[in-house]
Coordinates of C-alpha atoms in Angstrom, one line a residue:
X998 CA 33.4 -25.4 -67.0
X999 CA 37.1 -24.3 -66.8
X1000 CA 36.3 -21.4 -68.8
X1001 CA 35.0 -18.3 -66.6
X1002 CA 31.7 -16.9 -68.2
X1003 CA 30.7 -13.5 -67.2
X1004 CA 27.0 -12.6 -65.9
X1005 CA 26.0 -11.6 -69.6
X1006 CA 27.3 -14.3 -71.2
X1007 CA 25.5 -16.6 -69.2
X1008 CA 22.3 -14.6 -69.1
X1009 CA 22.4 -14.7 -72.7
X1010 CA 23.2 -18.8 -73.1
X1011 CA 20.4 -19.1 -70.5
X1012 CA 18.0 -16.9 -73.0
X1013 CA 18.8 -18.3 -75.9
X1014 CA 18.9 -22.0 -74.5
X1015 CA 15.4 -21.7 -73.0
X1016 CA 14.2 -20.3 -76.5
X1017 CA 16.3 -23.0 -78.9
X1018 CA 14.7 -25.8 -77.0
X1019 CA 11.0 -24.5 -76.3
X1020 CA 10.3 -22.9 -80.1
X1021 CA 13.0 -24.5 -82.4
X1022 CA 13.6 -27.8 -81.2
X1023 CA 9.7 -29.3 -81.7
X1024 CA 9.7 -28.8 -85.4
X1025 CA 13.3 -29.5 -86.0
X1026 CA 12.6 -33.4 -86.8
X1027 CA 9.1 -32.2 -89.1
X1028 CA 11.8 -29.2 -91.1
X1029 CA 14.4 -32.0 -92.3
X1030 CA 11.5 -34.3 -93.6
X1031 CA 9.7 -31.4 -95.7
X1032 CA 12.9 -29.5 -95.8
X1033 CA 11.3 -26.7 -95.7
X1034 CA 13.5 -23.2 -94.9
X1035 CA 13.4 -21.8 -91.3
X1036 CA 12.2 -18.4 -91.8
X1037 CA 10.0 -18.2 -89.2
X1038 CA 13.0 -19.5 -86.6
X1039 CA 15.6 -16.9 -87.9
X1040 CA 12.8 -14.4 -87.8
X1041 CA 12.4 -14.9 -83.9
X1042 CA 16.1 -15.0 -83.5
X1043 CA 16.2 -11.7 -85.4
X1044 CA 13.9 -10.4 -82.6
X1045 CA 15.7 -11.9 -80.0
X1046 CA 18.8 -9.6 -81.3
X1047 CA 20.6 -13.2 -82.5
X1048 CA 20.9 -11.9 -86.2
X1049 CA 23.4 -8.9 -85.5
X1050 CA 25.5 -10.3 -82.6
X1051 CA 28.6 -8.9 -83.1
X1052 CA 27.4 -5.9 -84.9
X1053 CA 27.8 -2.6 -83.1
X1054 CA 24.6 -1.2 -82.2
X1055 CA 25.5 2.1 -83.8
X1056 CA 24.5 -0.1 -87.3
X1057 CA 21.8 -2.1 -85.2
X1058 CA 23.5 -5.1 -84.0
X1059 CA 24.1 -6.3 -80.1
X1060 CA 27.5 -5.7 -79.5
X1061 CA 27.6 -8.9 -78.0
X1062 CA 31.3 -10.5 -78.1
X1063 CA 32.1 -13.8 -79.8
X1064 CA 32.3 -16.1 -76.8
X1065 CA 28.8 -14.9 -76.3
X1066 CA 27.9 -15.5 -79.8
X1067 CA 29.3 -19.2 -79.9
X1068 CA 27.8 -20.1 -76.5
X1069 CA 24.0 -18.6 -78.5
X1070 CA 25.0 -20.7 -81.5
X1071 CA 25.4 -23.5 -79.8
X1072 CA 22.4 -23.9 -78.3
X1073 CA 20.7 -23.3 -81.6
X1074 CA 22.5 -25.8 -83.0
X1075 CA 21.2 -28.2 -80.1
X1076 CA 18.1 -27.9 -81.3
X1077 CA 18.5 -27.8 -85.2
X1078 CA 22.1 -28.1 -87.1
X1079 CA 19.6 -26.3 -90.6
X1080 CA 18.9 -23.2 -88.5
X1081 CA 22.2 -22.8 -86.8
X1082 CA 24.4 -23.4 -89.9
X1083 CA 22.1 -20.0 -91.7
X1084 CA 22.5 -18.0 -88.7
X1085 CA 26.2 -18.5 -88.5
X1086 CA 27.3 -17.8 -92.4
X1087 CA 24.9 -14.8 -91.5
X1088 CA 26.6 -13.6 -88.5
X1089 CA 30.0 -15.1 -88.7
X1090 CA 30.8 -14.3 -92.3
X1091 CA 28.5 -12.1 -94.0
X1092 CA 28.2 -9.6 -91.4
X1093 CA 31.7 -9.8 -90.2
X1094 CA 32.9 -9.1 -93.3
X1095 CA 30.6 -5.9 -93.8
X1096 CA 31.6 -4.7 -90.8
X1097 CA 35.4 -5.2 -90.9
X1098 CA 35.7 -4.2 -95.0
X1099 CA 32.6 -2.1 -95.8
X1100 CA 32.5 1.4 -96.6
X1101 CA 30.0 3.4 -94.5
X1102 CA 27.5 3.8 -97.0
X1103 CA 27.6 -0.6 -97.4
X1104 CA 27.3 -0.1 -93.4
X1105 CA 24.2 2.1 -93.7
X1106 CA 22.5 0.2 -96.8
X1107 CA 23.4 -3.6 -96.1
X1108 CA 25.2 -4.2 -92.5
X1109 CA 22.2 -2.7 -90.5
X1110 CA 19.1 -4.4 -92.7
X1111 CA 21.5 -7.7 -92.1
X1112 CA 21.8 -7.3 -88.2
X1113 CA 18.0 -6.0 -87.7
X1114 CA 17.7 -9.8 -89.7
X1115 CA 15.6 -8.4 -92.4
X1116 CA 17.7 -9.8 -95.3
X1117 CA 19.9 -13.4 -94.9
X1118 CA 23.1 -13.3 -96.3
X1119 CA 25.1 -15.9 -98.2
X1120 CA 28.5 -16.2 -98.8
X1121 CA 29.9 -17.6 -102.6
X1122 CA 33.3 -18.6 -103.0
X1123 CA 33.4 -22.4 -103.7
X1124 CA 33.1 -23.3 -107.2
X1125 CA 32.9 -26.5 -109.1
X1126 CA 36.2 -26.8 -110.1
X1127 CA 38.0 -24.6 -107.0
X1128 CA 37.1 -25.7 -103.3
X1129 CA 39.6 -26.3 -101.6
X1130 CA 42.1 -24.2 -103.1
X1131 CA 40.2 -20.6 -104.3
X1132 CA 42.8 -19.4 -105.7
X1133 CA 41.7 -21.6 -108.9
X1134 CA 37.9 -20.1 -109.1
X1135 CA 37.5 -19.1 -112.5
X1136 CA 34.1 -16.7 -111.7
X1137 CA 35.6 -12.9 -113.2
X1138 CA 34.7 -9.3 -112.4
X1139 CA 35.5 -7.1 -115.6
X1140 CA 35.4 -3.2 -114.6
X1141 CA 33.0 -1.2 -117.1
X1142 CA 32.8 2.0 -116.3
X1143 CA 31.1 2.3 -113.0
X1144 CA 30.1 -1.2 -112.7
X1145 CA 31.7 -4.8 -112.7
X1146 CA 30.2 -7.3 -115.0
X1147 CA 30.6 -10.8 -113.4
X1148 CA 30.4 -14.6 -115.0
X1149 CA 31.0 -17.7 -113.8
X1150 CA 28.9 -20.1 -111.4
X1151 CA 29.3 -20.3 -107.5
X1152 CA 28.7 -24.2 -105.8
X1153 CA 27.5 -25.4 -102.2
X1154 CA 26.2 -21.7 -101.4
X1155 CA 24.5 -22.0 -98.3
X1156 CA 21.1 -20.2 -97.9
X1157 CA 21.6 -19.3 -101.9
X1158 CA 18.0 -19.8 -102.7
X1159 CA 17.2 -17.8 -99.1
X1160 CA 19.7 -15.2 -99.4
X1161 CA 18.7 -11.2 -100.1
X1162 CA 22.5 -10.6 -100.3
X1163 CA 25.3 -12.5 -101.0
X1164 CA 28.8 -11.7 -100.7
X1165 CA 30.9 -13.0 -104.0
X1166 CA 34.6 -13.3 -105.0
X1167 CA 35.7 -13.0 -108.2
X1168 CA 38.8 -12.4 -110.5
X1169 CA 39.8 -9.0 -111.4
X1170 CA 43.3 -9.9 -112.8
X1171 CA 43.7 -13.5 -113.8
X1172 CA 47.9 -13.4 -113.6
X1173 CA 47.6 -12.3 -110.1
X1174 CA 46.4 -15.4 -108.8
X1175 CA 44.6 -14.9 -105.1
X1176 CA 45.9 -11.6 -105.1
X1177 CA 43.7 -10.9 -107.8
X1178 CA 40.4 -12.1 -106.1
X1179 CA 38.1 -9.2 -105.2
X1180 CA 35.1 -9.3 -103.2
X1181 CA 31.5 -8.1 -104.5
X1182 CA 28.1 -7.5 -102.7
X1183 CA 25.3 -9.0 -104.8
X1184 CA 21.4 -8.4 -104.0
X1185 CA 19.2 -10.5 -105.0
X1186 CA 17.5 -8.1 -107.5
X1187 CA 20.3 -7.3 -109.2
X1188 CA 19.7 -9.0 -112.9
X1189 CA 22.2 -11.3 -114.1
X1190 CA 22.3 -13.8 -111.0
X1191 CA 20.7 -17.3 -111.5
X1192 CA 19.7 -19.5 -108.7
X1193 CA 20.5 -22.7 -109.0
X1194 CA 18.4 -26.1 -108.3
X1195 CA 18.4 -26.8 -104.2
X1196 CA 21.0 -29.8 -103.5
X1197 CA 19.5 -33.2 -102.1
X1198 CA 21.2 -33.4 -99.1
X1199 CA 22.0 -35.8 -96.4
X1200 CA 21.5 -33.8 -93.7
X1201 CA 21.1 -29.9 -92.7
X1202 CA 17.9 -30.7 -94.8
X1203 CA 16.2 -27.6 -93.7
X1204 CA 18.9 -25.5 -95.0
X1205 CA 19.0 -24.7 -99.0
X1206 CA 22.5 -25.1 -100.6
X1207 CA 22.6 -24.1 -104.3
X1208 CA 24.6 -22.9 -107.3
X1209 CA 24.5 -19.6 -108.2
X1210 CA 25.5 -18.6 -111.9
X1211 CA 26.3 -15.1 -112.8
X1212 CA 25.7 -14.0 -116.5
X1213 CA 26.6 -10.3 -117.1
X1214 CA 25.5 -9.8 -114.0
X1215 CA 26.7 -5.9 -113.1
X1216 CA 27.4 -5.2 -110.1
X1217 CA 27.7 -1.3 -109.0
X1218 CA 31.8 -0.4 -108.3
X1219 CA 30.4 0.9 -104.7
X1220 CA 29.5 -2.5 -104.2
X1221 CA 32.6 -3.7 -104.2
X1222 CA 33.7 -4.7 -100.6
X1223 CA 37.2 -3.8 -100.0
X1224 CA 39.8 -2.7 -102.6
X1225 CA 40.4 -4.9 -105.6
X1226 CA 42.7 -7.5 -105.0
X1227 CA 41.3 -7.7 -101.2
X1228 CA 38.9 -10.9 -101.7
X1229 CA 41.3 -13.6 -100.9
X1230 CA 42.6 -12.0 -97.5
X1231 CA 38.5 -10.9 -96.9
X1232 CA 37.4 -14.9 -97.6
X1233 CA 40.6 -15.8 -95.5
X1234 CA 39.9 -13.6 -92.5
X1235 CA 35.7 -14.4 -92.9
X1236 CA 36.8 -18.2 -92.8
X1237 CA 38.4 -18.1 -89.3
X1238 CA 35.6 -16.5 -87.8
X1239 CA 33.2 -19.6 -89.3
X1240 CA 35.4 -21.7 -88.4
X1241 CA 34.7 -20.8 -84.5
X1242 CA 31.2 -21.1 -85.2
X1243 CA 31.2 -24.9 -86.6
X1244 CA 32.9 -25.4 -83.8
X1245 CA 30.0 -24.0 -81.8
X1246 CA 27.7 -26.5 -84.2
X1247 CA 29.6 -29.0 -83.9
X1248 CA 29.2 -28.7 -79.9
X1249 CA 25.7 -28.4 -80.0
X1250 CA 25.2 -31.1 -81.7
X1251 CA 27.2 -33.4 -80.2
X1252 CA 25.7 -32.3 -76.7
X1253 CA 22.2 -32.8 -78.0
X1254 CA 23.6 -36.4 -79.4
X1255 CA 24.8 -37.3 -75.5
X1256 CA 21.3 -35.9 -73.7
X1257 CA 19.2 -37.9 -75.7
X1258 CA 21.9 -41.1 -75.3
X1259 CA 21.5 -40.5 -71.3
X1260 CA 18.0 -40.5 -71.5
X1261 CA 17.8 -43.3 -73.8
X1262 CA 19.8 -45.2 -71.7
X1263 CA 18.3 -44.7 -68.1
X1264 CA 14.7 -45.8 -70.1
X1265 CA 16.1 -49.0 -72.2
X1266 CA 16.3 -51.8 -70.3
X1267 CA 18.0 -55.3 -71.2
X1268 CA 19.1 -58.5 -68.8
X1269 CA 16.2 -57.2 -66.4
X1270 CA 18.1 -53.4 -65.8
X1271 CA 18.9 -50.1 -67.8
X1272 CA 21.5 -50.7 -69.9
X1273 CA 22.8 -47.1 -68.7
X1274 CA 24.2 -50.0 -65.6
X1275 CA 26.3 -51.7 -67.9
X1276 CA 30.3 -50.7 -67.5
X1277 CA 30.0 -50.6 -72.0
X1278 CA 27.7 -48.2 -72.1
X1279 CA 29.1 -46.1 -69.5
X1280 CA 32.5 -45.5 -71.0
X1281 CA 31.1 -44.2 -74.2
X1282 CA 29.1 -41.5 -72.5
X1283 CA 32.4 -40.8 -70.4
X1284 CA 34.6 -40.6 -73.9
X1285 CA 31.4 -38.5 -75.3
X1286 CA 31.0 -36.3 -72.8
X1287 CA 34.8 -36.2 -72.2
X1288 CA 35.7 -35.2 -76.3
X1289 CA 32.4 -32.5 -75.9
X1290 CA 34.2 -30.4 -73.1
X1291 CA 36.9 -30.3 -74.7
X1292 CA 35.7 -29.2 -78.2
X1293 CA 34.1 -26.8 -75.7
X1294 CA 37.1 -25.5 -74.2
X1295 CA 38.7 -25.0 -78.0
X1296 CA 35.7 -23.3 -79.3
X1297 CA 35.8 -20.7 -76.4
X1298 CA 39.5 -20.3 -76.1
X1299 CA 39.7 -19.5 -80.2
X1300 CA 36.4 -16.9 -79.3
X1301 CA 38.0 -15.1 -76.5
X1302 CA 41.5 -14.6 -78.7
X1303 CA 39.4 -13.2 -81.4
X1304 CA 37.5 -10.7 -78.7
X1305 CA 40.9 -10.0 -77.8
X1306 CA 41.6 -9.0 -80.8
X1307 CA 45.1 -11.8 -81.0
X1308 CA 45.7 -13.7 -84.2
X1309 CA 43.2 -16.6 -83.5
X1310 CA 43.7 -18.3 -87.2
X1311 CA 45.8 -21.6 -86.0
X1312 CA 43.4 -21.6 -82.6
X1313 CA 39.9 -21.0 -85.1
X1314 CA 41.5 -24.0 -87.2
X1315 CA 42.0 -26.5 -84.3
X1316 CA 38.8 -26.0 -82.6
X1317 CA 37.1 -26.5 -85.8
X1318 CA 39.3 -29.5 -86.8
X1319 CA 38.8 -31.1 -83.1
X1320 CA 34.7 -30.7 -82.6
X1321 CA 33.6 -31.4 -86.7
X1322 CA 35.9 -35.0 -86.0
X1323 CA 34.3 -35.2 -82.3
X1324 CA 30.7 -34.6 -83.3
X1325 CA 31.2 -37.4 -85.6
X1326 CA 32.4 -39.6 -83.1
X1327 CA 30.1 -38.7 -80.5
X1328 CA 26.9 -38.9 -83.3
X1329 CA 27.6 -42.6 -84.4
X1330 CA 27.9 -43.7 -80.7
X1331 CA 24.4 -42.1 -80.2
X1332 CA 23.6 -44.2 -82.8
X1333 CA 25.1 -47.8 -81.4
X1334 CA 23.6 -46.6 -77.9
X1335 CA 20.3 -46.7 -79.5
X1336 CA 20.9 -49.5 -81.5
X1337 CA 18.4 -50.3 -83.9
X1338 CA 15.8 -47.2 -82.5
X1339 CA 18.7 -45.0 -83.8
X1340 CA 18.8 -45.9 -87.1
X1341 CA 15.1 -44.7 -87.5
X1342 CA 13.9 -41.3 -87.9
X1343 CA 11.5 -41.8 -84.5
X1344 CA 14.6 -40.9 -82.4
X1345 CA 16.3 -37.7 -83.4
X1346 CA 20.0 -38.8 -82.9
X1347 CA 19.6 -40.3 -86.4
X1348 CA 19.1 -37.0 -87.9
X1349 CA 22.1 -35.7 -85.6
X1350 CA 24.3 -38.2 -87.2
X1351 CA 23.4 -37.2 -90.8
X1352 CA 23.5 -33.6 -89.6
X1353 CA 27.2 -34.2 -88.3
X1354 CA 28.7 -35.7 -91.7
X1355 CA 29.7 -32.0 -93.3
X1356 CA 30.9 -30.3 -90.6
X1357 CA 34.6 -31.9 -91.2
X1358 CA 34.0 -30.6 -94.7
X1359 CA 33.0 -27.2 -95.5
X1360 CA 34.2 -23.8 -94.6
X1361 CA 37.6 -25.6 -94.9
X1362 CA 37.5 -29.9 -94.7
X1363 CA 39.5 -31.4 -92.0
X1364 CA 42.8 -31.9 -94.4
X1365 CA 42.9 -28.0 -95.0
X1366 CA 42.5 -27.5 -91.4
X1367 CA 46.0 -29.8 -91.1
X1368 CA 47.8 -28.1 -93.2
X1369 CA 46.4 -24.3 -91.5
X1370 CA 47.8 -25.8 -88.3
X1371 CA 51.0 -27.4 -89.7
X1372 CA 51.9 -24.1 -91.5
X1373 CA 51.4 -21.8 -88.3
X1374 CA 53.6 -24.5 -86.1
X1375 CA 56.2 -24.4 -88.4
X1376 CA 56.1 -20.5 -89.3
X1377 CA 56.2 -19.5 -85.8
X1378 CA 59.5 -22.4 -85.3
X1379 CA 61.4 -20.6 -88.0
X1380 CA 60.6 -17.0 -86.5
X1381 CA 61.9 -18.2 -83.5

C-alpha cells in the first residue's frame, strides 16, 4: 500500500476487519433474501465505537480521523454493502453535519445519542421531481411563531423506515432558489411525518429506502440546523464527506468481489487444471486488482485532505466517480469468472454485483460527479 497508515489506523482496520468478517459477513447472503434491517449488526458496531467515528469524545464519539473511518467502512462493506451504506449516511452525513452546524444544545440532545448509536439517522433531500439538481425540491418550511411547519415528500431516503432522526432540507424563501434551502432536524415522534412504503430493490436489500411525506409537520425553530438559507451549502458540504465513504463501499466491495474470484478460481477446474492457470483469467484479476488499489489510493488521498482540513470537494468527487465505476467493472467480471455459479445466489458475488449497481448513482450519479470535477479544473485555470 503506497499510502503510510499509522499504528492506530491499522489496529483499528485489523479490529474491525476481524469483526466484519466473523459476525456480519455469515448472515449477509440470509439479510438480502428476507431483507430484513441490520439492527443487531449496527448495534455491535455501536459498541465497537463504529457509530460515532469522527465524533469528538467530548459528545461521545471516537475521535477517530477519516482515513480511519474509510479503512472501518470498508471492511464493513466487504462483508455487507446493506449495513455499510446505514453506517455511512449515519456517520458521514448525519453526524457530520451535527457536529459541523449544530448548536450545542442539538450537540447535547441529538449528536451524542447518534454517536453512542442509540438512534440511526437519515438524511432527506432527494425528491421526486429534484434529484439531481436540489435546488428544484419543492418540500417548504413556513415559520409560525416558534416553529416551522413543513410539506412536501422526500424520495430514496435511506434507513427512512429505520431512522430515529432525520435531517431534512426545505424551502424557506422560494425566490431565493438554493440559497433559500434551510436545513431541519426531524425525530421520528414528531407528528406530521409519514413513512413511506419500503422500495423493492435490486440490491442493498437489507437496507430500507423510502419516501417520507411531511404534512404540517412542525418542527421546533431550535431544530433548525444552521441559519436559514444554510441547507444547500450544509447538503453540499455533508455530500463530499459521503462521497469518501462510497468510495470506501465501493472498495469493499469490489475487494470482496476479487477474494472470492481467486478462490473460485484456484477450486474450478477445466481442460484437466484450475482455470486460475489460464493467461484469460489471470489478466482480469490483474485489471481487478489493479482498478481496486487504485480506487484505494483515491479514497484515502480525498480522507487525509479532509483530516487535513484542505478543500477535498474535487478529490471526494473523483474518488467517488473512480471506485462506484470500478466496483462495477470489477463485480461483472466476478460474475464471468464464475460463469454460470455466478449468476446464482449460491455464490455471493451475484449479490455483490446487484449490490454494486447504485453506487454510480446516489449521493451524486457519476454525470454530476463530471461536472463537480470539470467545474473545479476549470475554476482553479481561470484563478490562475
Amino acid at each position: 500500500m503506497l499510502f503510510k497508515l499509522t499504528d492506530e489506523q491499522m489496529m483499528i482496520q485489523s479490529m474491525v476487519r476481524e469483526f466484519a468478517r466473523e459476525v456480519i459477513a455469515p448472515t449477509a447472503m440470509e439479510r438480502d433474501i428476507t431483507r430484513e434491517f441490520p439492527a443487531e449488526n449496527l448495534k455491535r458496531l455501536a459498541e465497537l465505537g463504529l457509530m460515532g467515528m469522527m465524533v469528538p469524545a467530548e459528545y461521545d464519539g471516537s475521535g477517530a480521523d477519516t482515513v480511519a473511518y474509510v479503512l472501518a467502512l470498508s471492511e464493513v462493506a466487504y462483508a455487507c454493502a446493506s449495513t455499510a451504506v446505514v453506517m455511512s449516511v449515519h456517520n458521514s452525513i448525519v453526524c457530520e453535519s451535527i457536529l459541523k452546524y449544530g448548536s450545542e444544545m442539538q450537540k447535547e440532545r441529538f449528536l451524542k445519542p447518534l454517536a453512542r448509536g442509540e438512534c440511526i439517522g437519515a438524511f432527506a433531500l432527494t425528491e421526486p421531481h429534484a434529484g439531481s439538481d436540489p435546488s428544484r425540491q419543492k418540500t417548504s418550511a413556513r415559520r409560525v411563531g416558534n416553529d416551522y411547519v413543513l410539506n412536501g415528500t422526500k424520495r430514496f431516503i435511506t434507513t427512512g423506515k429505520n431512522a430515529g432522526l432525520v435531517i431534512v432540507t426545505a424551502k424557506t424563501d422560494e425566490s431565493a432558489r438554493h440559497m433559500g434551502i434551510s436545513a431541519f432536524i426531524v425525530t421520528k415522534d414528531i407528528p406530521g411525518l409519514i413513512v413511506g412504503n419500503l422500495e423493492n430493490k435490486m440490491g442493498l436489500c437489507a437496507s430500507d429506502t423510502t419516501d417520507l411525506t411531511f404534512e404540517n409537520c412542525r418542527v421546533p425553530v431550535e431544530n433548525r440546523l444552521g441559519k436559514e438559507g444554510d441547507g444547500f451549502t450544509i447538503a453540499m458540504t455533508a455530500l463530499d464527506g459521503g462521497r469518501i465513504g462510497i468510495a470506501a463501499q465501493s472498495v469493499g466491495v469490489a475487494q470482496a468481489a476479487l477474494d472470492n474470484s481467486v478462490k473460485y478460481a484456484k477450486e474450478r477446474e477445466q481442460f484437466g487444471q484450475p482455470i486460475s492457470k489460464f493467461q484469460g483469467i489471470r489478466w482480469m484479476v490483474a485489471d481487478m486488482a489493479t482498478e481496486i488499489e487504485a480506487s484505494r489510493q483515491l479514497m484515502l488521498s480525498a480522507a487525509a485532505m479532509k483530516d487535513r482540513s484542505e478543500n477535498y470537494t474535487a478529490q471526494a468527487s473523483m474518488a467517488k466517480l473512480f471506485a462506484s465505476e470500478m466496483v462495477n467493472r470489477v463485480t461483472a467480471k466476478a460474475v464471468q469468472i464464475h460463469g454460470g455459479y455466478g449468476f446464482i445466489k449460491e455464490y455471493p458475488v451475484e449479490r455483490y454485483y446487484r449490490d454494486a449497481r447504485v453506487f454510480t448513482i446516489y449521493e451524486g450519479t457519476s454525470e454530476i460527479q463530471r461536472v463537480v470535477i470539470s467545474n473545479h479544473i476549470f475554476q482553479d485555470k481561470r484563478s490562475r
